[in-house]
Each structure stands twice: as C-alpha cells, then as structure tokens.
mmCIF file of C-alpha atoms and ligand atoms in Angstrom:
data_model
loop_
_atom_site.group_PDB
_atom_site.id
_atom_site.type_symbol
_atom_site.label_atom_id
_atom_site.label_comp_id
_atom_site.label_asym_id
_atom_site.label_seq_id
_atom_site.Cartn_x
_atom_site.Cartn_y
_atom_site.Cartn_z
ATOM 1 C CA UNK A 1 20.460 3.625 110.250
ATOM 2 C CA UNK A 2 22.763 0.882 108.921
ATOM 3 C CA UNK A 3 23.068 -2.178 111.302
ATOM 4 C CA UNK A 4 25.799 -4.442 110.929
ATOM 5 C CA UNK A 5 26.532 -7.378 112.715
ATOM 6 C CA UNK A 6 29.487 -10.056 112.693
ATOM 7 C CA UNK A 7 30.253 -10.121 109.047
ATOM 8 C CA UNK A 8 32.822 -12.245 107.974
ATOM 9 C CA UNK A 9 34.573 -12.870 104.579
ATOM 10 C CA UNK A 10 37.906 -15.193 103.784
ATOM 11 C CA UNK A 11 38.810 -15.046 100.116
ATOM 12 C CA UNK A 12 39.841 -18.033 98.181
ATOM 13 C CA UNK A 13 43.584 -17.462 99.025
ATOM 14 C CA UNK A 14 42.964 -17.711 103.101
ATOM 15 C CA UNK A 15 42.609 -13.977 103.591
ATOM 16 C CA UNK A 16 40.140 -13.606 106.084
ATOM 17 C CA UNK A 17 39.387 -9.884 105.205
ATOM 18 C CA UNK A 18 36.357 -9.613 107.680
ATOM 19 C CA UNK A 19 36.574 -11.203 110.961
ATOM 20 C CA UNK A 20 33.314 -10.362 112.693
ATOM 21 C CA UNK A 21 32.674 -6.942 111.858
ATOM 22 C CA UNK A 22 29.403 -5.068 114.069
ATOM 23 C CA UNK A 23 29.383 -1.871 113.510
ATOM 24 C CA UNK A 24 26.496 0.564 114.013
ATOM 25 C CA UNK A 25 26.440 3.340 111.801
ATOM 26 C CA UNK A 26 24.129 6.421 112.208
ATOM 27 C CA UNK A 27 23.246 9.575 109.843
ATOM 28 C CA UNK A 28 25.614 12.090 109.179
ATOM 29 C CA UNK A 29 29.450 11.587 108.349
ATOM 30 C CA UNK A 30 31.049 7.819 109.827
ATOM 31 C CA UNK A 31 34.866 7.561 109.306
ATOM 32 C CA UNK A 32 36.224 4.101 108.591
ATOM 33 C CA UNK A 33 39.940 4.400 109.441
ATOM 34 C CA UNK A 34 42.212 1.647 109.089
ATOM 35 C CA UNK A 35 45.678 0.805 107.227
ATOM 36 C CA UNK A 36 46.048 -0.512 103.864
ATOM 37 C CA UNK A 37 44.858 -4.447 103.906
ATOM 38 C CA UNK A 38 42.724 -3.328 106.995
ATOM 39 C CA UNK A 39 39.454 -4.556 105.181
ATOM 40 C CA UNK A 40 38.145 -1.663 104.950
ATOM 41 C CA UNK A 41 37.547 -1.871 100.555
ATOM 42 C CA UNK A 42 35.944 -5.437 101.292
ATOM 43 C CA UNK A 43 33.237 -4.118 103.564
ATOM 44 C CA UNK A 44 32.407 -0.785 101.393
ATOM 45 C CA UNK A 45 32.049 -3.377 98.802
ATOM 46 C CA UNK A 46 29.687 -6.050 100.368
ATOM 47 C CA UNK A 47 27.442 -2.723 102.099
ATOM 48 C CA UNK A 48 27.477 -1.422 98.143
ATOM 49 C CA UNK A 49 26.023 -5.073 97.578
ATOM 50 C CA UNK A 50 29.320 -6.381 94.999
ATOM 51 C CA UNK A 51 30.438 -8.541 96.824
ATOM 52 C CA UNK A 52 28.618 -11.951 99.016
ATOM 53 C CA UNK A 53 30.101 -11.985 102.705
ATOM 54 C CA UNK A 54 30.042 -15.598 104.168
ATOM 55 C CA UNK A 55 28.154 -14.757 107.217
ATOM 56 C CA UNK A 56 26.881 -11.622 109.489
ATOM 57 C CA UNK A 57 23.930 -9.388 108.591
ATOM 58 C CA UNK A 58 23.563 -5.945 107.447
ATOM 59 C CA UNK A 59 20.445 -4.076 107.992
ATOM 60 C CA UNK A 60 19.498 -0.538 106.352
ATOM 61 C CA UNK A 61 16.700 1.324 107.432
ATOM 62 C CA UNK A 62 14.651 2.354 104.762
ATOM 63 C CA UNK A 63 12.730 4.769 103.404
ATOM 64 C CA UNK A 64 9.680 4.066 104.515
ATOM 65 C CA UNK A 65 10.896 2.794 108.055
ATOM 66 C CA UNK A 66 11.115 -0.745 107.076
ATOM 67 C CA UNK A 67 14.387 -2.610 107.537
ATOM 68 C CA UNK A 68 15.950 -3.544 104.527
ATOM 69 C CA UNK A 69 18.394 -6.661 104.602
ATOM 70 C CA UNK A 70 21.303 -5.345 102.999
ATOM 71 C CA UNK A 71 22.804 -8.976 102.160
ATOM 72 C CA UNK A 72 19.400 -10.543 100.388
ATOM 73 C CA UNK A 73 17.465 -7.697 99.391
ATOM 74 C CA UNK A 74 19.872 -6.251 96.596
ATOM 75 C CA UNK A 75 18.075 -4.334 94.613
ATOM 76 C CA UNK A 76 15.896 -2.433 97.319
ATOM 77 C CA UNK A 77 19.734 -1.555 99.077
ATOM 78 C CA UNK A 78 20.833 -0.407 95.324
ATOM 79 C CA UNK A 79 17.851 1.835 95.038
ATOM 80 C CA UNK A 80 18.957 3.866 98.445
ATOM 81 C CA UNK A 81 22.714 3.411 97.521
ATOM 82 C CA UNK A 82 25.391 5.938 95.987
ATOM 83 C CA UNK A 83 28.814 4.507 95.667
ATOM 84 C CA UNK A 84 31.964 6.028 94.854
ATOM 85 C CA UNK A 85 34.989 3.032 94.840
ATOM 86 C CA UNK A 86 38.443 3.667 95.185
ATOM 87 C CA UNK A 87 38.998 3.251 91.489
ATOM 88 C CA UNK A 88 36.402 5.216 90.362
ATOM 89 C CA UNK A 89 36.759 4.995 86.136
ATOM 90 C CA UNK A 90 35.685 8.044 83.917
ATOM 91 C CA UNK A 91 35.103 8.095 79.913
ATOM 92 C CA UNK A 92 38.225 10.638 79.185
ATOM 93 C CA UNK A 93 36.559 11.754 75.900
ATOM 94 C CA UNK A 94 32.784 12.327 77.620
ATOM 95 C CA UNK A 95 31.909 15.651 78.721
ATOM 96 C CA UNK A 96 30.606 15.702 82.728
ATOM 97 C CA UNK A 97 27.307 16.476 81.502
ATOM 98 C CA UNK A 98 26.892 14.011 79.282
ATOM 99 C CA UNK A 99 28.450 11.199 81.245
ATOM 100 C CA UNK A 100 26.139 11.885 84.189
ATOM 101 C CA UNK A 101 23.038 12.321 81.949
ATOM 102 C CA UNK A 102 23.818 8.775 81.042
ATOM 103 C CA UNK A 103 24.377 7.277 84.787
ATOM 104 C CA UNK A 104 20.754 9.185 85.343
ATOM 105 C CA UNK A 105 19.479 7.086 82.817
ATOM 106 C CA UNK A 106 20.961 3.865 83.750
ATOM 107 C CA UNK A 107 19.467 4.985 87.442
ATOM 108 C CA UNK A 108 16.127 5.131 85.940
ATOM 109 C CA UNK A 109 15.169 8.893 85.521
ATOM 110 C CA UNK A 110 13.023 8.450 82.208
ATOM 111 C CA UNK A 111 11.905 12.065 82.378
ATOM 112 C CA UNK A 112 13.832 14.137 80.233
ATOM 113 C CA UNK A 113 12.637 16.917 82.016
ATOM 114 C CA UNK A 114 13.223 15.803 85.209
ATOM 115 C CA UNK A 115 16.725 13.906 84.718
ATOM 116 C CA UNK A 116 17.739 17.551 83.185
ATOM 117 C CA UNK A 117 16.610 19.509 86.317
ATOM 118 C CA UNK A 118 18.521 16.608 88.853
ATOM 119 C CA UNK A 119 21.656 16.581 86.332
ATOM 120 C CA UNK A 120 21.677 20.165 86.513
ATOM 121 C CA UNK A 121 21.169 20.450 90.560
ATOM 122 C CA UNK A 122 24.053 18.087 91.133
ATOM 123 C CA UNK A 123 26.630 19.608 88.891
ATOM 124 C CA UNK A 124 26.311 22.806 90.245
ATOM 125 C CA UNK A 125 25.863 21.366 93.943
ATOM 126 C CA UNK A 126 29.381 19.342 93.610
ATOM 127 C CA UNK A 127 30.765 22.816 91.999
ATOM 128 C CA UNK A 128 31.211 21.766 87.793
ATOM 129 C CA UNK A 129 28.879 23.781 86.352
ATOM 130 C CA UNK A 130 31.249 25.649 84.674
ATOM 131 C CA UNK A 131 33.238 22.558 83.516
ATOM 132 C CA UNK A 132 30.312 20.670 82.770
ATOM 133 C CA UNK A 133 31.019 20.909 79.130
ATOM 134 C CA UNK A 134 34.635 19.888 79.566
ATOM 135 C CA UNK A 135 35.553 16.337 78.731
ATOM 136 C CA UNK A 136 36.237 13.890 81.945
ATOM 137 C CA UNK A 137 40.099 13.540 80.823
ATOM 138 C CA UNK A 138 41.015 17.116 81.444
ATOM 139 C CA UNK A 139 39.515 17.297 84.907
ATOM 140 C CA UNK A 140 41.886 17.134 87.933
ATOM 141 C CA UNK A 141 41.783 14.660 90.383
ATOM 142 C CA UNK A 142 40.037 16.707 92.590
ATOM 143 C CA UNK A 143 37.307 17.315 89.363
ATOM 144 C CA UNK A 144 37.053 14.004 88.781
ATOM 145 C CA UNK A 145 35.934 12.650 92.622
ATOM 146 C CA UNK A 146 33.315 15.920 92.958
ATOM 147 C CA UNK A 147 32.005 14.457 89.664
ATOM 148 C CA UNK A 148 32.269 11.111 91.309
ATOM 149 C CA UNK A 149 29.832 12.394 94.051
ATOM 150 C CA UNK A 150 27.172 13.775 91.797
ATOM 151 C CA UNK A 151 26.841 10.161 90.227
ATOM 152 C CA UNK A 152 26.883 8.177 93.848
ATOM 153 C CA UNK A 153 24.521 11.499 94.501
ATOM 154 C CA UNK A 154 21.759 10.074 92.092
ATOM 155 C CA UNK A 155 18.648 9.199 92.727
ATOM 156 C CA UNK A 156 18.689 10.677 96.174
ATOM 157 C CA UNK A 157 20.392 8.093 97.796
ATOM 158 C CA UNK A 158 20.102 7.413 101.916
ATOM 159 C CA UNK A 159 23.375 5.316 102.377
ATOM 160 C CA UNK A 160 26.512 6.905 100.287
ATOM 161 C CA UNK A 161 30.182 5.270 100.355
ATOM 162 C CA UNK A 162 32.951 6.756 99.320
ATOM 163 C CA UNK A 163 36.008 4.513 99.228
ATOM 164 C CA UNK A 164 39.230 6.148 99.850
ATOM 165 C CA UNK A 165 38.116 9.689 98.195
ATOM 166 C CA UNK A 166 41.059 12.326 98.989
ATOM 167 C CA UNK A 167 43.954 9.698 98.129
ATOM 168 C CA UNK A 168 46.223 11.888 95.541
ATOM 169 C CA UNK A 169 44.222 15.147 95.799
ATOM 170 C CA UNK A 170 45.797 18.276 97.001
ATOM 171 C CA UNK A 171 45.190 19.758 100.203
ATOM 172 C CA UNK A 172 43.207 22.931 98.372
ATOM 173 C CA UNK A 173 41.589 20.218 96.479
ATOM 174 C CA UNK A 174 40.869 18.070 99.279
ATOM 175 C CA UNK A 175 39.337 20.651 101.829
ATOM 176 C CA UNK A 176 36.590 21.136 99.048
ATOM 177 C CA UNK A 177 36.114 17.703 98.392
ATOM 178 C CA UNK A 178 35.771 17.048 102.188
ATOM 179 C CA UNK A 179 33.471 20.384 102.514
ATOM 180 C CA UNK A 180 31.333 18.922 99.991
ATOM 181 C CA UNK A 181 30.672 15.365 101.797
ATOM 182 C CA UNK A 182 29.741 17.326 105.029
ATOM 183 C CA UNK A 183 26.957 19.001 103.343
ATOM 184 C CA UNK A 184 25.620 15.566 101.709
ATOM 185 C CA UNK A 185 26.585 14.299 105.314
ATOM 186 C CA UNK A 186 23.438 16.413 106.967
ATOM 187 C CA UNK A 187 20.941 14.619 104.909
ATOM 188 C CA UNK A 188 22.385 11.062 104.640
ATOM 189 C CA UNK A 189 24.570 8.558 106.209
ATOM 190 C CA UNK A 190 28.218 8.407 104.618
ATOM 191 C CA UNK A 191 30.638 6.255 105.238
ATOM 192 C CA UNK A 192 33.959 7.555 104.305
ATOM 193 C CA UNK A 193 36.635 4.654 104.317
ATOM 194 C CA UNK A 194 40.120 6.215 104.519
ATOM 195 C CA UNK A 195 43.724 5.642 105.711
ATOM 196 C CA UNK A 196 44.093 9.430 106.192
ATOM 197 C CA UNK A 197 43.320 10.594 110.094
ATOM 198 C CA UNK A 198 42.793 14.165 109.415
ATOM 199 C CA UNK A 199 40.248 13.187 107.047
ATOM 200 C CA UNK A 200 38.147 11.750 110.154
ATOM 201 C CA UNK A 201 38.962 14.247 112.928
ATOM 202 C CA UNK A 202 37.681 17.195 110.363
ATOM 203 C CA UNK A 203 35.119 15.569 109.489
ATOM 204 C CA UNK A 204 33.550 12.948 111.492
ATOM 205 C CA UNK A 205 30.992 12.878 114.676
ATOM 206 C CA UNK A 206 31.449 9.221 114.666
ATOM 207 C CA UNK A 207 33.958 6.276 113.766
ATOM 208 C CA UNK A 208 35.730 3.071 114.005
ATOM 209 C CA UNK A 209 39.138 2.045 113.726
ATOM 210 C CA UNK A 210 39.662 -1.306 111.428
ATOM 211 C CA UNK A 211 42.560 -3.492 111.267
ATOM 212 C CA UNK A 212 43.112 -7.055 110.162
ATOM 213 C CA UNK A 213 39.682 -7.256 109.816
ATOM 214 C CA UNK A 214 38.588 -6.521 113.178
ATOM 215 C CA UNK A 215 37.026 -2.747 114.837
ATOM 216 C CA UNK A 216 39.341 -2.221 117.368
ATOM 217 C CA UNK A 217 37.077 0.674 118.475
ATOM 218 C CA UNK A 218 34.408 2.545 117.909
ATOM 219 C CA UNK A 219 32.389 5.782 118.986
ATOM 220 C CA UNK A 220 32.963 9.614 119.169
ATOM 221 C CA UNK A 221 36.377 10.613 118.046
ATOM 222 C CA UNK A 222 36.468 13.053 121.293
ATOM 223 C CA UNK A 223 35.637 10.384 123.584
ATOM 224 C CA UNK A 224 38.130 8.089 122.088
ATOM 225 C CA UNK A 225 41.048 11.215 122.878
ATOM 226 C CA UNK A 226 39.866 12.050 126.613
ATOM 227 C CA UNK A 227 40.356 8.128 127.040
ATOM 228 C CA UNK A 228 44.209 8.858 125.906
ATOM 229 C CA UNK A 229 44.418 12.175 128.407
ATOM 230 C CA UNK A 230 47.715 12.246 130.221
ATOM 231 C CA UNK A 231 48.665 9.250 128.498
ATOM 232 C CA UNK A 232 50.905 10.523 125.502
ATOM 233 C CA UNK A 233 54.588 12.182 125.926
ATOM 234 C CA UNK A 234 56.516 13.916 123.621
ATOM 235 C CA UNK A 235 60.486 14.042 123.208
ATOM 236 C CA UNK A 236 62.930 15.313 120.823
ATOM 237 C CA UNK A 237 65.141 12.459 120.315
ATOM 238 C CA UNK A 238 68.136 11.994 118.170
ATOM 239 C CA UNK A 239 67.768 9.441 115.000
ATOM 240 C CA UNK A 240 70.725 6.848 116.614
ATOM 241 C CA UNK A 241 68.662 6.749 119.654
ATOM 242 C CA UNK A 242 65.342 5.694 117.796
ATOM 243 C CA UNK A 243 65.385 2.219 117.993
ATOM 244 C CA UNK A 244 66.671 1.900 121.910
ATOM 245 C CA UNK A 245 63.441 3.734 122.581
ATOM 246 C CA UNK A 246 61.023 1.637 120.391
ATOM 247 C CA UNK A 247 62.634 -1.068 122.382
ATOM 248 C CA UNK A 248 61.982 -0.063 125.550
ATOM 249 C CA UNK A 249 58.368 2.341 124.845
ATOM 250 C CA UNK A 250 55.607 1.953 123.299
ATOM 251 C CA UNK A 251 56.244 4.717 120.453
ATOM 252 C CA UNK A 252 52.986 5.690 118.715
ATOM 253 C CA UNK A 253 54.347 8.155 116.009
ATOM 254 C CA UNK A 254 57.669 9.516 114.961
ATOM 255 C CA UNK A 255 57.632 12.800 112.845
ATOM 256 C CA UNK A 256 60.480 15.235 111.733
ATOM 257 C CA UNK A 257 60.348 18.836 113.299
ATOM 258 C CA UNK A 258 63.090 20.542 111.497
ATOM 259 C CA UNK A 259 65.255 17.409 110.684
ATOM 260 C CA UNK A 260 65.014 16.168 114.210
ATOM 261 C CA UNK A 261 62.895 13.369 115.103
ATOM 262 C CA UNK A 262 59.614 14.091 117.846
ATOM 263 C CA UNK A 263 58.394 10.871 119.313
ATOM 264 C CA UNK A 264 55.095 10.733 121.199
ATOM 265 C CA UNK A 265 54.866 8.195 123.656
ATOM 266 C CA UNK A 266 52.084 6.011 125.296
ATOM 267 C CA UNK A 267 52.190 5.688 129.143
ATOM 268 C CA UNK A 268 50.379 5.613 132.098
ATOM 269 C CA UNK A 269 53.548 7.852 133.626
ATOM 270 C CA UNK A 270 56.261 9.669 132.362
ATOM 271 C CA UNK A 271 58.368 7.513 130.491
ATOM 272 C CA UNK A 272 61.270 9.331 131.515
ATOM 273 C CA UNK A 273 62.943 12.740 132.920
ATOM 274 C CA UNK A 274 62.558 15.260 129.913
ATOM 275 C CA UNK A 275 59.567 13.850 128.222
ATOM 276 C CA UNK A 276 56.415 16.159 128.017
ATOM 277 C CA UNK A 277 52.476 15.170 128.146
ATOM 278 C CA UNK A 278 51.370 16.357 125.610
ATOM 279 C CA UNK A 279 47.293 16.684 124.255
ATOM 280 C CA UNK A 280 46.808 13.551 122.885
ATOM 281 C CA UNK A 281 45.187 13.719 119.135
ATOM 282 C CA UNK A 282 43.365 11.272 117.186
ATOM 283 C CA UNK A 283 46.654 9.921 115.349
ATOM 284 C CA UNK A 284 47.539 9.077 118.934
ATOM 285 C CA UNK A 285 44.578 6.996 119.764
ATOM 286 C CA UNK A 286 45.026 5.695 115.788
ATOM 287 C CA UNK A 287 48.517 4.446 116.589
ATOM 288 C CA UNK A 288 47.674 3.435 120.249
ATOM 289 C CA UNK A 289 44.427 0.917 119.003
ATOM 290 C CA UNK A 290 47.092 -0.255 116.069
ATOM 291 C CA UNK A 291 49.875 -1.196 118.411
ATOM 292 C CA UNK A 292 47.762 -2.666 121.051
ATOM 293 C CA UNK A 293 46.203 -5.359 118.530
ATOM 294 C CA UNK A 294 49.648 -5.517 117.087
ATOM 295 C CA UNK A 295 50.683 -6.533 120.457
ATOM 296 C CA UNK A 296 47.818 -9.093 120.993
ATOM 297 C CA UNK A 297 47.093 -10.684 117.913
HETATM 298 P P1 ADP B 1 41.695 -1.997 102.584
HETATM 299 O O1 ADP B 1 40.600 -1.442 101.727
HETATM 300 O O2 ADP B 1 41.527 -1.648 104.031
HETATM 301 O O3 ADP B 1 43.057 -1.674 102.068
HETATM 302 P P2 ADP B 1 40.955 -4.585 101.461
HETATM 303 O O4 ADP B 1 39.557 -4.896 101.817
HETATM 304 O O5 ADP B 1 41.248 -4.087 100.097
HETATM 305 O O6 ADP B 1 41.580 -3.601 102.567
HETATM 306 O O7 ADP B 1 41.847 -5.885 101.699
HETATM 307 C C1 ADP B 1 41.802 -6.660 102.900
HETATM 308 C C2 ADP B 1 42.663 -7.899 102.713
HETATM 309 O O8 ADP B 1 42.035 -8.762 101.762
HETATM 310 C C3 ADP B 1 44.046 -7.622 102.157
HETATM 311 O O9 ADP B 1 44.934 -8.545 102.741
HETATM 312 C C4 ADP B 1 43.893 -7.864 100.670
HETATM 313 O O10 ADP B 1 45.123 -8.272 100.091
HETATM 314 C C5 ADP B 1 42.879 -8.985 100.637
HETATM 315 N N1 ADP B 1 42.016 -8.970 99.445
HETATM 316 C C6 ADP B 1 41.246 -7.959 99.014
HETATM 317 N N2 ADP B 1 40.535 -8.301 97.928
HETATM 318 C C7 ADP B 1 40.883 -9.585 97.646
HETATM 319 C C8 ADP B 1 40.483 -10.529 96.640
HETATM 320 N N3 ADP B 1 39.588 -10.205 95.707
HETATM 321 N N4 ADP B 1 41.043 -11.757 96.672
HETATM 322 C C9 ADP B 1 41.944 -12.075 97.626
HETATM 323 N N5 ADP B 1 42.347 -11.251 98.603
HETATM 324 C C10 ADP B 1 41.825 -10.006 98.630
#
C-alpha cells in the first residue's frame, strides 16, 4: 500500500530527523511508536506531502492500481490523503457543521447536495451529530480530535495520518477515539504515530518502533513479544536498591505497585534468585528495542 524506502531528512540545525527510514506499510491500522524527538512528526509530515525529505522514496498505491510517487506527485498523494497533525487548530467561534462544510469545500465538493449528504455521514459516523451545532471552543478534547477525523475523513481518503491523536484525552475519551480509527482502519491504511504503547497493542496488526530516526523493528506486534518469551523477569525491589540494579541489569521498565517499585528485567536467564519470568508485553519489547540502540548507537 504505502512503500517507503531510505528516507532521510537533516534540518538546518544538524538534526538528522530521518536516517534511512523503509518501512512498508499495509491496509488497516500501522502503529508508529517511538519517543518524543524519535522522528516520528517529520515523517507523518513528508508522507502528508509538507515537508521535502532530502532523499528516499515513498510510493502509494493508488486508486486505480497505479503507483503514485508520494515525494513528486503532490497533488495526486493530497487527493488520497486525510491528515490529522499533532496540533490540529479549530475556529473556537465556528460551529462543527459549519467548519467542516467549509474544509468540504476547500476539498472540492461543489455539490451542495452532495457536500451536505458527506458532511452529514461523517458527523454522525465520528459521533457529533448532536453537537454539530455547537461551536468548536466548547468541545472537549476528545470532541475536538473525532471532529479532527471527519475532516482528514474527506473526500474518501486511502492513506489517513493521525499524528499523536489520544495525547491529553481521557481514557473514556480515548477508547472512543481509538474505536473510531479501527473502523476507518478496515477500509484504509492509517498510520497512527504515537508515544503511547497501549495505543498500538489495542489497536494495531502491524508496526514499527522509531528512534533517533531509525526503525529499530518492524512487523506483527505478537511476533515481536514471542521473540521476548522467557526473556523478561520481574522483582519487587526497594527504591535504595534501584540504581545497583540498573547497574548491573538491563532494566526495561520500573513501575510503582502500591508504593513499591516492580522492575522487569531483560535476560536470557534469571537474573537472580527471587526474580520471576514473567509474560513479556509490548512495553517490554518497546523498552528492550530502546535500550539496545541506546546501547549501540
Ligand atoms: P517526534 O514526532 O517523534 O517527537 P519530530 O519529528 O518532531 O519527532 O522531531 C525529530 C527531531 O527533529 C527532534 O530532535 C526535533 O527537535 C527535530 N526537529 C523537528 N522539527 C524540526 C525543525 N523544523 N527544525 C529543526 N529541528 C527539528
């Protein structure tokens, strides 16, 4: 579906933000997952066509079975494109309908008819039908990304990216939001860039993990966990004792269970007397990819 191979970009300061990216991304839901400065905002922003890469290529199936080259052929990759960046700016005083009348125009629905019919579909499909009269600046975070989706969602788009989309939203609000991108996910390919690993394992067939500009791995989430299998131990430490055993393990996470600190450990054997293996997750294999390039770059 989308076809990416070794993109680079430095910015003018020296930050090489891309450093050979390949990625291969299929239909249905594809979670980016990397740490802040990981790159991840300067790829969803060349693939939305923003911003010029200095080398690599991007290709994007199209419609009609033709390849479209996503780095020359801008406007044919805006045609099949629905964005939704990380700082995704509403008109507080607009109501939802109106506001995403408007983007229908701007996307070319001269109809009146027809833009009404689409405008209606997608407000009720991303759940503000009953708000759609309410202006942007009362909407809750939550509100204002679903209404964030029914613009990307215009003019039936095959690629949609959604940069960071559950940052700051509740976990009720969330669960819908995510609920709603695995619907769109059937029909299309999404690429949902996120720090946030729950928002990949709930959600996402396939992946990669990005970090300093590099995939440090990519595939099924499931596969990438059986690779970890009797791999990660858990102990209940004490906090002075933290440090000696960063030292002397590789720690992947440390997280508070009543006040006491649970560490989960990578190795091939047990670390030590009272650790236990535990199932490894996909925060382990997160933390295990980040370490290891830690370790080698
Ligand atoms: P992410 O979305 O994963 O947080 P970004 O793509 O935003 O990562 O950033 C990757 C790196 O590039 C970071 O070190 C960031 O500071 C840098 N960067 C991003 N945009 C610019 C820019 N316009 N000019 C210079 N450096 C940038």
């Amino acid at each position: 579906m989308l076809t990416i191979r070794d993109l680079t970009k430095t910015y003018a300061n020296g930050v090489r933000a891309l450093d050979g990216i390949s990625l291969d991304i299929p239909r249905g839901m594809f979670g980016l997952l990397g740490p802040n400065g990981a790159g991840k905002s300067s790829l969803m922003r060349t693939l939305a066509t923003l911003q010029e890469a200095d080398s690599g290529s991007v290709s994007l199936d199209g419609a009609d079975g033709r390849a479209i080259d996503v780095l020359r052929d801008k406007d044919a990759v805006r045609r099949q494109l629905g964005y939704l960046p990380q700082d995704f700016g509403v008109y507080p005083k607009v109501s939802a309908a109106d506001l995403l009348e408007h983007f229908a125009v701007l996307k070319g629905l001269s109809d009146r008819k027809r833009r009404r019919e689409v405008v209606d579909g997608l407000l009720n499909q991303v759940n503000l039908w009953n708000a759609r009269k309410q202006k942007l600046g009362t909407f809750s975070g939550g509100m204002r990304q679903r209404f964030g989706i029914a613009q990307a969602l215009l003019g039936d788009p095959r690629l949609v990216i959604v940069d960071e989309p559950t940052a700051g939203l509740d976990p009720e609000e969330r669960n819908r939001f995510l609920n709603l991108l695995a619907e769109i996910g059937e029909n299309v390919a999404v690429i949902l860039s996120t720090h946030i690993v729950e928002d990949v394992t709930d959600l996402c067939p396939t992946m990669a993990i990005v970090s300093k500009g590099k995939v440090l791995l990519t595939g099924k989430p499931g596969d990438a966990i059986d690779a970890l299998n009797q791999q990660v131990w858990r102990k209940q430490v004490s906090k002075d004792e933290l440090d000696s055993y960063e030292t002397r393990f590789t720690v992947l996470s440390t997280r508070l269970v009543g006040g006491q600190p649970v560490i989960h450990v990578f190795s091939k054997d047990s670390p030590e007397p009272e650790f236990e293996l535990v199932e490894p997750d996909l925060e382990d294999v997160y933390f295990q990819r980040l370490r290891m390039h830690a370790r080698v770059a």
